[in-house]
mmCIF file of C-alpha atoms in Angstrom:
data_model
loop_
_atom_site.group_PDB
_atom_site.id
_atom_site.type_symbol
_atom_site.label_atom_id
_atom_site.label_comp_id
_atom_site.label_asym_id
_atom_site.label_seq_id
_atom_site.Cartn_x
_atom_site.Cartn_y
_atom_site.Cartn_z
ATOM 1 C CA UNK A 367 10.886 -19.916 -2.204
ATOM 2 C CA UNK A 368 12.602 -17.778 -4.862
ATOM 3 C CA UNK A 369 12.354 -13.967 -4.400
ATOM 4 C CA UNK A 370 11.371 -11.954 -7.375
ATOM 5 C CA UNK A 371 14.547 -10.151 -7.402
ATOM 6 C CA UNK A 372 16.465 -13.448 -7.603
ATOM 7 C CA UNK A 373 14.608 -14.109 -10.832
ATOM 8 C CA UNK A 374 15.725 -10.780 -12.229
ATOM 9 C CA UNK A 375 19.278 -9.767 -12.306
ATOM 10 C CA UNK A 376 19.605 -6.229 -10.600
ATOM 11 C CA UNK A 377 22.385 -4.005 -11.383
ATOM 12 C CA UNK A 378 23.457 -0.730 -9.816
ATOM 13 C CA UNK A 379 21.154 1.275 -11.998
ATOM 14 C CA UNK A 380 18.189 -0.844 -10.643
ATOM 15 C CA UNK A 381 19.096 -0.396 -7.270
ATOM 16 C CA UNK A 382 19.637 3.509 -7.605
ATOM 17 C CA UNK A 383 16.297 3.705 -9.107
ATOM 18 C CA UNK A 384 14.666 1.546 -6.275
ATOM 19 C CA UNK A 385 16.230 3.754 -3.685
ATOM 20 C CA UNK A 386 14.906 6.888 -5.374
ATOM 21 C CA UNK A 387 11.529 5.541 -5.584
ATOM 22 C CA UNK A 388 11.404 4.626 -2.067
ATOM 23 C CA UNK A 389 11.967 8.262 -1.266
ATOM 24 C CA UNK A 390 9.525 9.622 -3.725
ATOM 25 C CA UNK A 391 7.294 7.027 -5.524
ATOM 26 C CA UNK A 392 5.864 9.556 -7.988
ATOM 27 C CA UNK A 393 9.448 10.769 -8.928
ATOM 28 C CA UNK A 394 9.270 11.680 -12.605
ATOM 29 C CA UNK A 395 11.345 10.026 -15.151
ATOM 30 C CA UNK A 396 12.812 13.329 -15.943
ATOM 31 C CA UNK A 397 13.957 13.590 -12.381
ATOM 32 C CA UNK A 398 15.213 9.986 -12.285
ATOM 33 C CA UNK A 399 17.093 9.942 -15.526
ATOM 34 C CA UNK A 400 20.144 12.135 -14.296
ATOM 35 C CA UNK A 401 20.322 10.257 -11.071
ATOM 36 C CA UNK A 402 21.314 7.112 -13.243
ATOM 37 C CA UNK A 403 22.884 8.858 -16.262
ATOM 38 C CA UNK A 404 20.101 7.132 -18.624
ATOM 39 C CA UNK A 405 17.603 8.668 -21.051
ATOM 40 C CA UNK A 406 14.057 9.208 -19.748
ATOM 41 C CA UNK A 407 12.794 6.269 -22.392
ATOM 42 C CA UNK A 408 15.320 3.878 -20.663
ATOM 43 C CA UNK A 409 14.590 4.841 -17.249
ATOM 44 C CA UNK A 410 10.844 4.277 -17.887
ATOM 45 C CA UNK A 411 11.589 1.011 -19.322
ATOM 46 C CA UNK A 412 13.494 -0.191 -16.147
ATOM 47 C CA UNK A 413 11.182 1.244 -13.883
ATOM 48 C CA UNK A 414 8.264 -0.481 -15.682
ATOM 49 C CA UNK A 415 10.077 -3.780 -15.463
ATOM 50 C CA UNK A 416 10.751 -3.501 -11.763
ATOM 51 C CA UNK A 417 6.956 -3.159 -11.236
ATOM 52 C CA UNK A 418 5.913 -5.766 -13.548
ATOM 53 C CA UNK A 419 8.477 -8.229 -12.040
ATOM 54 C CA UNK A 420 7.159 -7.324 -8.488
ATOM 55 C CA UNK A 421 10.586 -6.069 -7.563
ATOM 56 C CA UNK A 422 8.663 -2.938 -6.153
ATOM 57 C CA UNK A 423 5.076 -2.153 -5.440
ATOM 58 C CA UNK A 424 4.448 1.626 -5.521
ATOM 59 C CA UNK A 425 1.493 2.710 -3.239
ATOM 60 C CA UNK A 426 -0.084 5.521 -1.494
ATOM 61 C CA UNK A 427 0.159 5.244 2.422
ATOM 62 C CA UNK A 428 -2.562 7.037 4.480
ATOM 63 C CA UNK A 429 -4.089 6.786 7.799
ATOM 64 C CA UNK A 430 -7.644 5.605 6.829
ATOM 65 C CA UNK A 431 -9.084 6.203 10.291
ATOM 66 C CA UNK A 432 -8.371 9.973 10.032
ATOM 67 C CA UNK A 433 -9.603 10.355 6.411
ATOM 68 C CA UNK A 434 -12.916 8.033 6.739
ATOM 69 C CA UNK A 435 -11.626 5.995 3.769
ATOM 70 C CA UNK A 436 -12.798 2.758 5.311
ATOM 71 C CA UNK A 437 -11.703 0.103 7.739
ATOM 72 C CA UNK A 438 -8.271 -1.589 7.657
ATOM 73 C CA UNK A 439 -7.591 -4.660 9.598
ATOM 74 C CA UNK A 440 -5.047 -7.595 9.995
ATOM 75 C CA UNK A 441 -5.894 -11.240 10.257
ATOM 76 C CA UNK A 442 -3.538 -13.879 11.536
ATOM 77 C CA UNK A 443 -4.123 -17.425 10.520
ATOM 78 C CA UNK A 444 -3.353 -20.947 11.631
ATOM 79 C CA UNK A 445 -3.420 -23.492 8.669
ATOM 80 C CA UNK A 446 -3.694 -27.222 8.476
ATOM 81 C CA UNK A 447 -2.411 -28.602 5.126
ATOM 82 C CA UNK A 448 -0.898 -26.572 2.273
ATOM 83 C CA UNK A 449 -0.432 -23.013 3.275
ATOM 84 C CA UNK A 450 0.330 -21.877 -0.399
ATOM 85 C CA UNK A 451 -3.091 -23.017 -1.352
ATOM 86 C CA UNK A 452 -4.787 -21.185 1.430
ATOM 87 C CA UNK A 453 -2.689 -17.980 0.594
ATOM 88 C CA UNK A 454 -3.925 -18.248 -3.219
ATOM 89 C CA UNK A 455 -7.658 -18.563 -2.052
ATOM 90 C CA UNK A 456 -7.108 -15.648 0.243
ATOM 91 C CA UNK A 457 -5.693 -13.359 -2.613
ATOM 92 C CA UNK A 458 -8.870 -13.957 -4.674
ATOM 93 C CA UNK A 459 -10.734 -11.943 -1.997
ATOM 94 C CA UNK A 460 -11.086 -8.266 -3.024
ATOM 95 C CA UNK A 461 -10.414 -6.924 0.492
ATOM 96 C CA UNK A 462 -7.238 -8.935 0.995
ATOM 97 C CA UNK A 463 -4.406 -6.401 -0.098
ATOM 98 C CA UNK A 464 -1.418 -8.117 1.465
ATOM 99 C CA UNK A 465 -0.727 -11.898 2.195
ATOM 100 C CA UNK A 466 2.492 -13.085 3.511
ATOM 101 C CA UNK A 467 3.370 -16.708 4.237
ATOM 102 C CA UNK A 468 5.154 -16.746 7.825
ATOM 103 C CA UNK A 469 6.823 -19.026 10.182
ATOM 104 C CA UNK A 470 6.038 -19.619 13.834
ATOM 105 C CA UNK A 471 2.831 -19.309 15.615
ATOM 106 C CA UNK A 472 0.939 -17.942 12.718
ATOM 107 C CA UNK A 473 1.133 -19.468 9.273
ATOM 108 C CA UNK A 474 -0.385 -16.310 7.427
ATOM 109 C CA UNK A 475 -0.513 -12.601 7.976
ATOM 110 C CA UNK A 476 -3.281 -10.913 5.903
ATOM 111 C CA UNK A 477 -3.914 -7.091 5.528
ATOM 112 C CA UNK A 478 -7.441 -6.220 4.692
ATOM 113 C CA UNK A 479 -8.821 -2.913 3.371
ATOM 114 C CA UNK A 480 -12.559 -2.484 3.494
ATOM 115 C CA UNK A 481 -15.234 0.005 2.500
ATOM 116 C CA UNK A 482 -17.008 -0.531 5.797
ATOM 117 C CA UNK A 483 -17.568 -2.884 8.679
ATOM 118 C CA UNK A 484 -19.848 -4.944 6.880
ATOM 119 C CA UNK A 485 -17.278 -5.712 4.275
ATOM 120 C CA UNK A 486 -14.687 -6.411 6.990
ATOM 121 C CA UNK A 487 -17.046 -9.105 8.654
ATOM 122 C CA UNK A 488 -17.919 -10.574 5.332
ATOM 123 C CA UNK A 489 -14.202 -11.019 4.219
ATOM 124 C CA UNK A 490 -13.209 -12.587 7.567
ATOM 125 C CA UNK A 491 -16.109 -14.948 7.132
ATOM 126 C CA UNK A 492 -14.938 -15.960 3.763
ATOM 127 C CA UNK A 493 -11.489 -16.479 4.974
ATOM 128 C CA UNK A 494 -12.945 -18.669 7.885
ATOM 129 C CA UNK A 495 -14.595 -21.146 5.510
ATOM 130 C CA UNK A 496 -11.643 -21.779 3.257
ATOM 131 C CA UNK A 497 -10.710 -25.341 3.550
ATOM 132 C CA UNK A 498 -7.615 -25.927 5.992
ATOM 133 C CA UNK A 499 -7.998 -22.702 7.800
ATOM 134 C CA UNK A 500 -7.867 -23.743 11.329
ATOM 135 C CA UNK A 501 -7.883 -20.481 13.215
ATOM 136 C CA UNK A 502 -8.486 -16.789 12.407
ATOM 137 C CA UNK A 503 -7.743 -14.004 14.802
ATOM 138 C CA UNK A 504 -7.980 -10.274 13.758
ATOM 139 C CA UNK A 505 -7.095 -6.673 14.831
ATOM 140 C CA UNK A 506 -8.526 -3.693 13.638
ATOM 141 C CA UNK A 507 -6.201 -0.803 12.599
ATOM 142 C CA UNK A 508 -6.878 2.168 15.151
ATOM 143 C CA UNK A 509 -3.803 4.476 14.021
ATOM 144 C CA UNK A 510 -0.783 4.306 11.823
ATOM 145 C CA UNK A 511 2.256 5.797 13.686
ATOM 146 C CA UNK A 512 4.727 4.970 10.839
ATOM 147 C CA UNK A 513 4.832 3.916 7.254
ATOM 148 C CA UNK A 514 8.221 4.563 5.890
ATOM 149 C CA UNK A 515 10.487 2.378 3.838
ATOM 150 C CA UNK A 516 13.324 4.929 3.335
ATOM 151 C CA UNK A 517 15.539 3.347 5.978
ATOM 152 C CA UNK A 518 15.687 -0.025 4.685
ATOM 153 C CA UNK A 519 19.225 -1.519 5.135
ATOM 154 C CA UNK A 520 20.318 1.415 7.315
ATOM 155 C CA UNK A 521 20.932 0.192 10.800
ATOM 156 C CA UNK A 522 22.321 3.740 12.060
ATOM 157 C CA UNK A 523 20.002 6.554 10.924
ATOM 158 C CA UNK A 524 17.314 7.456 13.111
ATOM 159 C CA UNK A 525 13.874 7.823 11.432
ATOM 160 C CA UNK A 526 12.588 11.457 11.884
ATOM 161 C CA UNK A 527 10.234 12.509 9.163
ATOM 162 C CA UNK A 528 6.470 12.838 10.205
ATOM 163 C CA UNK A 529 4.942 9.310 9.596
ATOM 164 C CA UNK A 530 1.333 10.437 9.080
ATOM 165 C CA UNK A 531 -0.361 12.829 6.783
ATOM 166 C CA UNK A 532 -1.268 16.040 8.335
ATOM 167 C CA UNK A 533 -4.819 16.941 7.160
ATOM 168 C CA UNK A 534 -4.886 20.809 6.592
ATOM 169 C CA UNK A 535 -8.050 21.039 4.563
ATOM 170 C CA UNK A 536 -11.466 19.410 4.157
ATOM 171 C CA UNK A 537 -11.356 16.626 1.590
ATOM 172 C CA UNK A 538 -14.198 16.298 -0.867
ATOM 173 C CA UNK A 539 -15.426 13.249 -2.713
ATOM 174 C CA UNK A 540 -13.017 13.773 -5.615
ATOM 175 C CA UNK A 541 -10.106 14.024 -3.295
ATOM 176 C CA UNK A 542 -11.028 10.800 -1.344
ATOM 177 C CA UNK A 543 -11.348 8.864 -4.878
ATOM 178 C CA UNK A 544 -8.045 10.090 -5.856
ATOM 179 C CA UNK A 545 -6.452 8.877 -2.457
ATOM 180 C CA UNK A 546 -7.932 5.632 -2.846
ATOM 181 C CA UNK A 547 -6.671 5.269 -6.597
ATOM 182 C CA UNK A 548 -3.154 6.522 -5.396
ATOM 183 C CA UNK A 549 -3.298 3.750 -2.717
ATOM 184 C CA UNK A 550 -3.730 1.060 -5.311
ATOM 185 C CA UNK A 551 -1.274 2.589 -7.814
ATOM 186 C CA UNK A 552 1.065 5.151 -6.661
ATOM 187 C CA UNK A 553 2.465 5.928 -10.170
ATOM 188 C CA UNK A 554 -1.172 6.110 -11.616
ATOM 189 C CA UNK A 555 -0.951 8.945 -14.445
ATOM 190 C CA UNK A 556 -2.855 11.998 -14.488
ATOM 191 C CA UNK A 557 -4.579 10.831 -17.732
ATOM 192 C CA UNK A 558 -5.790 7.693 -15.846
ATOM 193 C CA UNK A 559 -6.865 9.486 -12.752
ATOM 194 C CA UNK A 560 -8.663 12.245 -14.896
ATOM 195 C CA UNK A 561 -10.602 9.220 -16.440
ATOM 196 C CA UNK A 562 -11.704 8.058 -13.025
ATOM 197 C CA UNK A 563 -12.745 11.410 -11.369
ATOM 198 C CA UNK A 564 -14.092 13.206 -14.454
ATOM 199 C CA UNK A 565 -11.688 16.156 -14.181
ATOM 200 C CA UNK A 566 -9.075 17.613 -16.668
ATOM 201 C CA UNK A 567 -5.493 16.343 -16.396
ATOM 202 C CA UNK A 568 -4.476 19.931 -15.136
ATOM 203 C CA UNK A 569 -7.027 19.833 -12.490
ATOM 204 C CA UNK A 570 -6.117 16.237 -11.413
ATOM 205 C CA UNK A 571 -2.541 17.367 -11.174
ATOM 206 C CA UNK A 572 -3.132 20.367 -8.941
ATOM 207 C CA UNK A 573 -5.180 18.133 -6.555
ATOM 208 C CA UNK A 574 -2.744 15.272 -6.599
ATOM 209 C CA UNK A 575 0.043 17.839 -5.839
ATOM 210 C CA UNK A 576 -1.912 19.340 -3.012
ATOM 211 C CA UNK A 577 -2.624 15.971 -1.309
ATOM 212 C CA UNK A 578 1.109 15.152 -1.556
ATOM 213 C CA UNK A 579 2.052 18.507 -0.118
ATOM 214 C CA UNK A 580 -0.272 18.389 2.529
ATOM 215 C CA UNK A 581 0.724 14.665 3.472
ATOM 216 C CA UNK A 582 -2.684 13.475 2.979
ATOM 217 C CA UNK A 583 -0.980 10.826 1.070
ATOM 218 C CA UNK A 584 2.734 9.810 0.760
ATOM 219 C CA UNK A 585 3.863 7.657 -2.300
ATOM 220 C CA UNK A 586 6.606 5.040 -1.597
ATOM 221 C CA UNK A 587 8.028 2.050 -3.271
ATOM 222 C CA UNK A 588 7.857 -1.037 -1.119
ATOM 223 C CA UNK A 589 10.678 -3.080 -2.354
ATOM 224 C CA UNK A 590 11.606 -6.789 -2.468
ATOM 225 C CA UNK A 591 14.210 -7.565 0.282
ATOM 226 C CA UNK A 592 16.610 -9.069 -2.107
ATOM 227 C CA UNK A 593 16.595 -5.843 -4.000
ATOM 228 C CA UNK A 594 17.636 -3.887 -1.052
ATOM 229 C CA UNK A 595 20.338 -6.501 -0.070
ATOM 230 C CA UNK A 596 18.577 -7.220 3.299
ATOM 231 C CA UNK A 597 17.557 -10.631 4.667
ATOM 232 C CA UNK A 598 13.763 -10.210 4.903
ATOM 233 C CA UNK A 599 11.066 -8.803 6.757
ATOM 234 C CA UNK A 600 9.066 -9.960 9.736
ATOM 235 C CA UNK A 601 5.820 -8.923 11.447
ATOM 236 C CA UNK A 602 5.841 -8.382 15.184
ATOM 237 C CA UNK A 603 2.499 -8.682 17.141
ATOM 238 C CA UNK A 604 2.954 -7.074 20.264
ATOM 239 C CA UNK A 605 0.895 -6.935 23.594
ATOM 240 C CA UNK A 606 1.690 -3.996 25.789
ATOM 241 C CA UNK A 607 1.727 -3.633 29.634
ATOM 242 C CA UNK A 608 0.570 -0.342 30.424
ATOM 243 C CA UNK A 609 0.107 2.759 28.156
ATOM 244 C CA UNK A 610 0.525 1.871 24.391
ATOM 245 C CA UNK A 611 1.560 5.301 23.151
ATOM 246 C CA UNK A 612 5.276 5.173 24.779
ATOM 247 C CA UNK A 613 6.067 1.854 23.323
ATOM 248 C CA UNK A 614 4.668 2.593 20.013
ATOM 249 C CA UNK A 615 6.816 5.768 19.955
ATOM 250 C CA UNK A 616 9.985 3.680 21.011
ATOM 251 C CA UNK A 617 9.030 1.256 17.987
ATOM 252 C CA UNK A 618 8.837 4.213 15.765
ATOM 253 C CA UNK A 619 12.363 5.358 16.589
ATOM 254 C CA UNK A 620 14.014 1.989 15.390
ATOM 255 C CA UNK A 621 15.478 2.228 11.907
ATOM 256 C CA UNK A 622 14.432 -1.384 11.442
ATOM 257 C CA UNK A 623 10.707 -0.678 11.729
ATOM 258 C CA UNK A 624 9.041 0.335 8.469
ATOM 259 C CA UNK A 625 5.629 -0.034 9.727
ATOM 260 C CA UNK A 626 4.076 0.659 13.186
ATOM 261 C CA UNK A 627 0.409 0.355 13.649
ATOM 262 C CA UNK A 628 -1.871 0.688 16.924
ATOM 263 C CA UNK A 629 -4.554 -1.923 16.779
ATOM 264 C CA UNK A 630 -7.760 -3.105 18.578
ATOM 265 C CA UNK A 631 -8.077 -6.810 19.096
ATOM 266 C CA UNK A 632 -5.930 -9.561 20.574
ATOM 267 C CA UNK A 633 -2.691 -7.501 19.995
ATOM 268 C CA UNK A 634 -2.010 -3.772 20.739
ATOM 269 C CA UNK A 635 0.722 -2.937 18.359
ATOM 270 C CA UNK A 636 1.644 -4.452 14.800
ATOM 271 C CA UNK A 637 4.868 -3.693 13.351
ATOM 272 C CA UNK A 638 7.093 -4.700 10.389
ATOM 273 C CA UNK A 639 10.796 -4.606 10.609
ATOM 274 C CA UNK A 640 13.540 -5.571 8.190
ATOM 275 C CA UNK A 641 16.456 -7.578 9.082
ATOM 276 C CA UNK A 642 19.951 -8.446 7.538
ATOM 277 C CA UNK A 643 20.272 -12.004 8.909
ATOM 278 C CA UNK A 644 18.694 -14.326 11.567
ATOM 279 C CA UNK A 645 21.336 -12.818 14.057
ATOM 280 C CA UNK A 646 20.313 -9.330 13.350
ATOM 281 C CA UNK A 647 16.547 -10.313 13.912
ATOM 282 C CA UNK A 648 17.480 -12.110 17.327
ATOM 283 C CA UNK A 649 19.473 -9.041 18.226
ATOM 284 C CA UNK A 650 16.515 -6.653 17.605
ATOM 285 C CA UNK A 651 14.030 -8.897 19.135
ATOM 286 C CA UNK A 652 16.131 -8.974 22.424
ATOM 287 C CA UNK A 653 16.376 -5.032 22.063
ATOM 288 C CA UNK A 654 12.704 -4.696 21.893
ATOM 289 C CA UNK A 655 11.768 -7.136 24.572
ATOM 290 C CA UNK A 656 13.845 -5.037 27.179
ATOM 291 C CA UNK A 657 11.691 -1.885 26.192
ATOM 292 C CA UNK A 658 9.474 -0.451 29.184
ATOM 293 C CA UNK A 659 6.003 -1.779 28.784
ATOM 294 C CA UNK A 660 6.746 -4.455 26.519
ATOM 295 C CA UNK A 661 4.464 -7.545 27.299
ATOM 296 C CA UNK A 662 5.145 -10.189 24.550
ATOM 297 C CA UNK A 663 6.012 -10.464 20.924
ATOM 298 C CA UNK A 664 4.749 -13.027 18.509
ATOM 299 C CA UNK A 665 7.075 -12.925 15.388
ATOM 300 C CA UNK A 666 6.065 -13.694 12.022
ATOM 301 C CA UNK A 667 9.089 -13.952 9.694
ATOM 302 C CA UNK A 668 7.835 -13.621 6.137
ATOM 303 C CA UNK A 669 8.878 -16.702 4.000
ATOM 304 C CA UNK A 670 7.164 -15.328 1.082
ATOM 305 C CA UNK A 671 4.812 -12.408 0.109
ATOM 306 C CA UNK A 672 2.110 -14.325 -1.706
ATOM 307 C CA UNK A 673 0.046 -11.343 -2.786
ATOM 308 C CA UNK A 674 0.384 -7.416 -2.930
ATOM 309 C CA UNK A 675 -2.532 -5.251 -4.303
ATOM 310 C CA UNK A 676 -2.708 -2.401 -1.902
ATOM 311 C CA UNK A 677 -5.877 -0.321 -2.067
ATOM 312 C CA UNK A 678 -7.917 -2.715 -4.037
ATOM 313 C CA UNK A 679 -10.426 -3.563 -1.276
ATOM 314 C CA UNK A 680 -11.565 0.217 -1.242
ATOM 315 C CA UNK A 681 -12.757 -0.189 -4.867
ATOM 316 C CA UNK A 682 -16.106 -1.331 -5.702
ATOM 317 C CA UNK A 683 -16.070 -4.882 -7.455
ATOM 318 C CA UNK A 684 -17.669 -3.498 -10.635
ATOM 319 C CA UNK A 685 -15.072 -0.624 -10.985
ATOM 320 C CA UNK A 686 -12.374 -3.128 -11.184
ATOM 321 C CA UNK A 687 -13.958 -5.294 -13.637
#
């Protein structure tokens, strides 16, 4: 399949903007302009093109369990027939925020974000009745150990920043609504957010800055692999022998992991890794298999990301109409 980045010619300015938005998804056009030597208007046009062409997706990253924002889960599907058609059907389900077409044991990896357990059960049932879905396994997210895309393409630098937001204050309903909106669109304007929560732009700006400063939510760009000059991404479904925490910590330290999640279900950990090429992926898997506590790894190389709409499942259907 053709990657979005292969349909759009990227130059050094585009790549510099992508790198800056991975580091800070809400970087202002005024801050980005001097980095690339263009006017704010020109930068705005470039960033909007990168988003419109799905070269990057800018979303808020949170730990839903600690904030009480709903239930997150992953589903792993085996499909008979045309995988693309099944992926398209799943993309129509509100709670399905990420759908990757894979190779290997599982044909599809689906991330679900639901307002509650009843919505999760309903979403899984809707997936099961889709024609050509042969088998569905699921795992509920217990805890995000790492959500960070800043090390993409860097095989040397160790990841060291705290991955999870530290809640230093009690969130009210407006804070929670702002977090949900930022999860769906990390670059949502203060004007649009003000219209959602019914506050002034100044009040919304202060709240969003507080949420970012307290690391309740972090905003990053999730890029297309071609845009970053890497071979691709793969999901790793891990079974652990013994305590989970030490192995999760070891995965967090790997520069190739951008996502490490502790889950409840068939698998104990779900991780997402980037790789330069097949040799790099094979080398990485060999290194991980040697880690203490590693039981087994099911690998899902992403052939294509069929759908990304992070945060959508936490919004009411009528709010998106």
